[in-house]
């Protein structure tokens, strides 16, 4: 009987969503949106409008390409604040919130899930700068970017979608 209650169905759906999002979510096509964790909701990733600093409540899909709600593409359904911010948006990369977007979704190609897997072996994966503090001091080869994950471990990526844990030795192609 309990399993058929609306409360149980809703909590089960929330749990399933949180479990699914643990593996990463595709970067939203809208540059002002990102998938982020929120301690108040529990574990999992939730959609956030970085321009308005609001959680998106009206999008039920991980694919935001057809999202025309409160914080989506330009439409009459947008909130008043979101409409105003969209009207003034010229270059997302110049906005204050852009770095937050990059921390959630490093450049991998639009709509792709970042693919960075930590090595499973305990053996050293590189003979170059095994000390991550030394890597922060080194200049990256052209075309490479550095990001630090939630555990404090640096990884490296390119605009072409390459990502790796080892410090890159050659420029990105």
mmCIF file of C-alpha atoms in Angstrom:
data_model
loop_
_atom_site.group_PDB
_atom_site.id
_atom_site.type_symbol
_atom_site.label_atom_id
_atom_site.label_comp_id
_atom_site.label_asym_id
_atom_site.label_seq_id
_atom_site.Cartn_x
_atom_site.Cartn_y
_atom_site.Cartn_z
ATOM 1 C CA UNK A 1 0.000 0.000 0.000
ATOM 2 C CA UNK A 2 2.798 2.427 0.918
ATOM 3 C CA UNK A 3 4.527 1.937 -2.441
ATOM 4 C CA UNK A 4 1.418 3.228 -4.216
ATOM 5 C CA UNK A 5 1.111 6.500 -2.314
ATOM 6 C CA UNK A 6 1.834 9.755 -4.146
ATOM 7 C CA UNK A 7 4.413 10.712 -1.535
ATOM 8 C CA UNK A 8 6.310 7.462 -2.108
ATOM 9 C CA UNK A 9 6.160 7.827 -5.900
ATOM 10 C CA UNK A 10 7.462 11.408 -5.683
ATOM 11 C CA UNK A 11 10.302 10.485 -3.316
ATOM 12 C CA UNK A 12 11.227 7.508 -5.494
ATOM 13 C CA UNK A 13 11.328 9.745 -8.599
ATOM 14 C CA UNK A 14 13.551 12.243 -6.739
ATOM 15 C CA UNK A 15 15.885 9.458 -5.612
ATOM 16 C CA UNK A 16 16.088 8.003 -9.144
ATOM 17 C CA UNK A 17 16.919 11.461 -10.551
ATOM 18 C CA UNK A 18 19.645 11.996 -7.955
ATOM 19 C CA UNK A 19 21.147 8.568 -8.689
ATOM 20 C CA UNK A 20 21.100 9.230 -12.436
ATOM 21 C CA UNK A 21 22.727 12.640 -12.082
ATOM 22 C CA UNK A 22 25.645 11.276 -10.056
ATOM 23 C CA UNK A 23 27.244 10.098 -13.314
ATOM 24 C CA UNK A 24 27.256 13.638 -14.711
ATOM 25 C CA UNK A 25 24.806 15.563 -16.817
ATOM 26 C CA UNK A 26 25.220 16.969 -20.307
ATOM 27 C CA UNK A 27 26.071 20.654 -20.430
ATOM 28 C CA UNK A 28 22.871 22.621 -21.122
ATOM 29 C CA UNK A 29 22.739 24.293 -24.519
ATOM 30 C CA UNK A 30 21.894 27.587 -22.812
ATOM 31 C CA UNK A 31 25.184 29.065 -21.558
ATOM 32 C CA UNK A 32 23.474 30.575 -18.493
ATOM 33 C CA UNK A 33 22.332 27.175 -17.185
ATOM 34 C CA UNK A 34 24.385 24.526 -15.406
ATOM 35 C CA UNK A 35 23.915 21.317 -13.462
ATOM 36 C CA UNK A 36 25.020 21.819 -9.841
ATOM 37 C CA UNK A 37 24.839 20.052 -6.526
ATOM 38 C CA UNK A 38 22.699 21.576 -3.790
ATOM 39 C CA UNK A 39 23.052 20.382 -0.210
ATOM 40 C CA UNK A 40 19.479 21.399 0.605
ATOM 41 C CA UNK A 41 18.102 18.936 -1.956
ATOM 42 C CA UNK A 42 20.447 16.101 -1.046
ATOM 43 C CA UNK A 43 22.902 14.448 -3.365
ATOM 44 C CA UNK A 44 22.536 14.748 -7.119
ATOM 45 C CA UNK A 45 22.738 17.558 -9.645
ATOM 46 C CA UNK A 46 20.067 20.161 -10.233
ATOM 47 C CA UNK A 47 19.603 22.765 -12.959
ATOM 48 C CA UNK A 48 20.515 26.340 -12.010
ATOM 49 C CA UNK A 49 20.177 29.638 -13.873
ATOM 50 C CA UNK A 50 23.486 31.402 -13.290
ATOM 51 C CA UNK A 51 22.202 34.757 -14.542
ATOM 52 C CA UNK A 52 19.322 34.883 -12.060
ATOM 53 C CA UNK A 53 20.970 32.750 -9.356
ATOM 54 C CA UNK A 54 17.780 30.646 -9.151
ATOM 55 C CA UNK A 55 17.125 26.908 -9.250
ATOM 56 C CA UNK A 56 15.131 25.883 -12.324
ATOM 57 C CA UNK A 57 11.844 24.354 -11.193
ATOM 58 C CA UNK A 58 10.050 23.866 -14.504
ATOM 59 C CA UNK A 59 12.379 21.672 -16.579
ATOM 60 C CA UNK A 60 11.937 17.915 -16.205
ATOM 61 C CA UNK A 61 14.532 16.798 -18.748
ATOM 62 C CA UNK A 62 18.311 16.640 -18.831
ATOM 63 C CA UNK A 63 18.073 17.839 -22.453
ATOM 64 C CA UNK A 64 17.484 21.591 -22.282
ATOM 65 C CA UNK A 65 17.454 22.212 -26.049
ATOM 66 C CA UNK A 66 13.633 22.501 -26.009
ATOM 67 C CA UNK A 67 13.403 24.287 -22.652
ATOM 68 C CA UNK A 68 11.355 27.492 -22.992
ATOM 69 C CA UNK A 69 10.320 27.923 -19.348
ATOM 70 C CA UNK A 70 11.111 30.462 -16.641
ATOM 71 C CA UNK A 71 14.877 30.406 -17.276
ATOM 72 C CA UNK A 72 15.122 28.921 -20.772
ATOM 73 C CA UNK A 73 15.265 30.289 -24.306
ATOM 74 C CA UNK A 74 13.623 33.669 -24.933
ATOM 75 C CA UNK A 75 9.856 33.328 -24.644
ATOM 76 C CA UNK A 76 6.850 34.909 -22.935
ATOM 77 C CA UNK A 77 7.178 32.178 -20.273
ATOM 78 C CA UNK A 78 10.466 33.615 -18.961
ATOM 79 C CA UNK A 79 10.403 35.349 -15.595
ATOM 80 C CA UNK A 80 10.542 39.133 -15.752
ATOM 81 C CA UNK A 81 14.075 39.191 -14.303
ATOM 82 C CA UNK A 82 15.299 36.487 -16.706
ATOM 83 C CA UNK A 83 13.836 38.299 -19.734
ATOM 84 C CA UNK A 84 15.631 41.490 -18.734
ATOM 85 C CA UNK A 85 18.948 39.703 -18.232
ATOM 86 C CA UNK A 86 18.609 37.888 -21.570
ATOM 87 C CA UNK A 87 17.915 41.185 -23.332
ATOM 88 C CA UNK A 88 21.198 42.570 -21.954
ATOM 89 C CA UNK A 89 23.273 39.431 -22.631
ATOM 90 C CA UNK A 90 25.812 39.975 -25.412
ATOM 91 C CA UNK A 91 28.778 37.680 -24.657
ATOM 92 C CA UNK A 92 28.383 35.002 -21.952
ATOM 93 C CA UNK A 93 32.159 34.625 -21.597
ATOM 94 C CA UNK A 94 32.361 38.209 -20.308
ATOM 95 C CA UNK A 95 29.724 37.677 -17.618
ATOM 96 C CA UNK A 96 30.536 37.292 -13.908
ATOM 97 C CA UNK A 97 28.859 33.872 -13.827
ATOM 98 C CA UNK A 98 30.856 32.371 -16.742
ATOM 99 C CA UNK A 99 33.620 30.901 -14.536
ATOM 100 C CA UNK A 100 30.981 29.161 -12.454
ATOM 101 C CA UNK A 101 29.604 27.618 -15.649
ATOM 102 C CA UNK A 102 33.086 26.410 -16.608
ATOM 103 C CA UNK A 103 33.583 24.855 -13.190
ATOM 104 C CA UNK A 104 30.379 22.836 -13.694
ATOM 105 C CA UNK A 105 30.898 22.083 -17.376
ATOM 106 C CA UNK A 106 34.491 22.415 -18.635
ATOM 107 C CA UNK A 107 34.569 22.953 -22.419
ATOM 108 C CA UNK A 108 33.954 19.529 -23.968
ATOM 109 C CA UNK A 109 31.731 20.433 -26.867
ATOM 110 C CA UNK A 110 28.181 21.590 -26.353
ATOM 111 C CA UNK A 111 25.842 19.055 -24.794
ATOM 112 C CA UNK A 112 28.482 16.444 -23.951
ATOM 113 C CA UNK A 113 29.036 14.991 -20.529
ATOM 114 C CA UNK A 114 32.560 15.711 -19.304
ATOM 115 C CA UNK A 115 34.497 12.453 -19.469
ATOM 116 C CA UNK A 116 37.247 12.421 -16.897
ATOM 117 C CA UNK A 117 37.770 9.140 -15.135
ATOM 118 C CA UNK A 118 40.151 8.853 -12.224
ATOM 119 C CA UNK A 119 42.715 6.095 -12.624
ATOM 120 C CA UNK A 120 41.751 2.978 -10.685
ATOM 121 C CA UNK A 121 45.237 1.564 -10.167
ATOM 122 C CA UNK A 122 47.462 2.634 -7.312
ATOM 123 C CA UNK A 123 50.505 2.626 -9.608
ATOM 124 C CA UNK A 124 51.854 6.021 -10.699
ATOM 125 C CA UNK A 125 50.160 7.187 -13.884
ATOM 126 C CA UNK A 126 52.859 9.613 -14.868
ATOM 127 C CA UNK A 127 56.526 10.191 -14.279
ATOM 128 C CA UNK A 128 55.980 13.927 -14.709
ATOM 129 C CA UNK A 129 55.182 16.026 -11.639
ATOM 130 C CA UNK A 130 53.419 13.494 -9.457
ATOM 131 C CA UNK A 131 53.025 16.276 -6.899
ATOM 132 C CA UNK A 132 49.845 18.185 -7.806
ATOM 133 C CA UNK A 133 51.145 21.338 -6.091
ATOM 134 C CA UNK A 134 54.056 21.412 -8.561
ATOM 135 C CA UNK A 135 51.583 21.231 -11.461
ATOM 136 C CA UNK A 136 49.926 24.486 -10.369
ATOM 137 C CA UNK A 137 53.262 26.241 -10.796
ATOM 138 C CA UNK A 138 53.920 24.911 -14.305
ATOM 139 C CA UNK A 139 52.782 26.692 -17.443
ATOM 140 C CA UNK A 140 50.296 24.654 -19.473
ATOM 141 C CA UNK A 141 51.032 23.934 -23.139
ATOM 142 C CA UNK A 142 48.940 25.949 -25.611
ATOM 143 C CA UNK A 143 45.278 24.922 -25.813
ATOM 144 C CA UNK A 144 45.132 23.177 -22.408
ATOM 145 C CA UNK A 145 43.117 24.286 -19.370
ATOM 146 C CA UNK A 146 43.365 23.207 -15.728
ATOM 147 C CA UNK A 147 40.421 22.521 -13.409
ATOM 148 C CA UNK A 148 40.244 21.116 -9.889
ATOM 149 C CA UNK A 149 37.540 18.564 -9.077
ATOM 150 C CA UNK A 150 35.522 18.417 -5.844
ATOM 151 C CA UNK A 151 38.188 16.214 -4.222
ATOM 152 C CA UNK A 152 40.864 18.844 -4.923
ATOM 153 C CA UNK A 153 42.540 16.864 -7.711
ATOM 154 C CA UNK A 154 43.553 18.793 -10.841
ATOM 155 C CA UNK A 155 42.657 17.593 -14.320
ATOM 156 C CA UNK A 156 43.383 19.048 -17.726
ATOM 157 C CA UNK A 157 41.126 19.566 -20.747
ATOM 158 C CA UNK A 158 41.002 21.135 -24.207
ATOM 159 C CA UNK A 159 38.270 22.879 -26.192
ATOM 160 C CA UNK A 160 38.283 19.817 -28.483
ATOM 161 C CA UNK A 161 36.970 17.604 -25.680
ATOM 162 C CA UNK A 162 40.175 15.896 -24.558
ATOM 163 C CA UNK A 163 40.568 15.460 -20.821
ATOM 164 C CA UNK A 164 43.139 13.733 -18.667
ATOM 165 C CA UNK A 165 44.519 13.562 -15.145
ATOM 166 C CA UNK A 166 48.166 13.725 -16.233
ATOM 167 C CA UNK A 167 49.840 17.096 -16.793
ATOM 168 C CA UNK A 168 49.902 17.627 -20.594
ATOM 169 C CA UNK A 169 53.329 17.709 -22.222
ATOM 170 C CA UNK A 170 52.456 18.895 -25.729
ATOM 171 C CA UNK A 171 50.158 21.611 -27.116
ATOM 172 C CA UNK A 172 46.564 20.642 -27.895
ATOM 173 C CA UNK A 173 45.944 19.829 -31.537
#
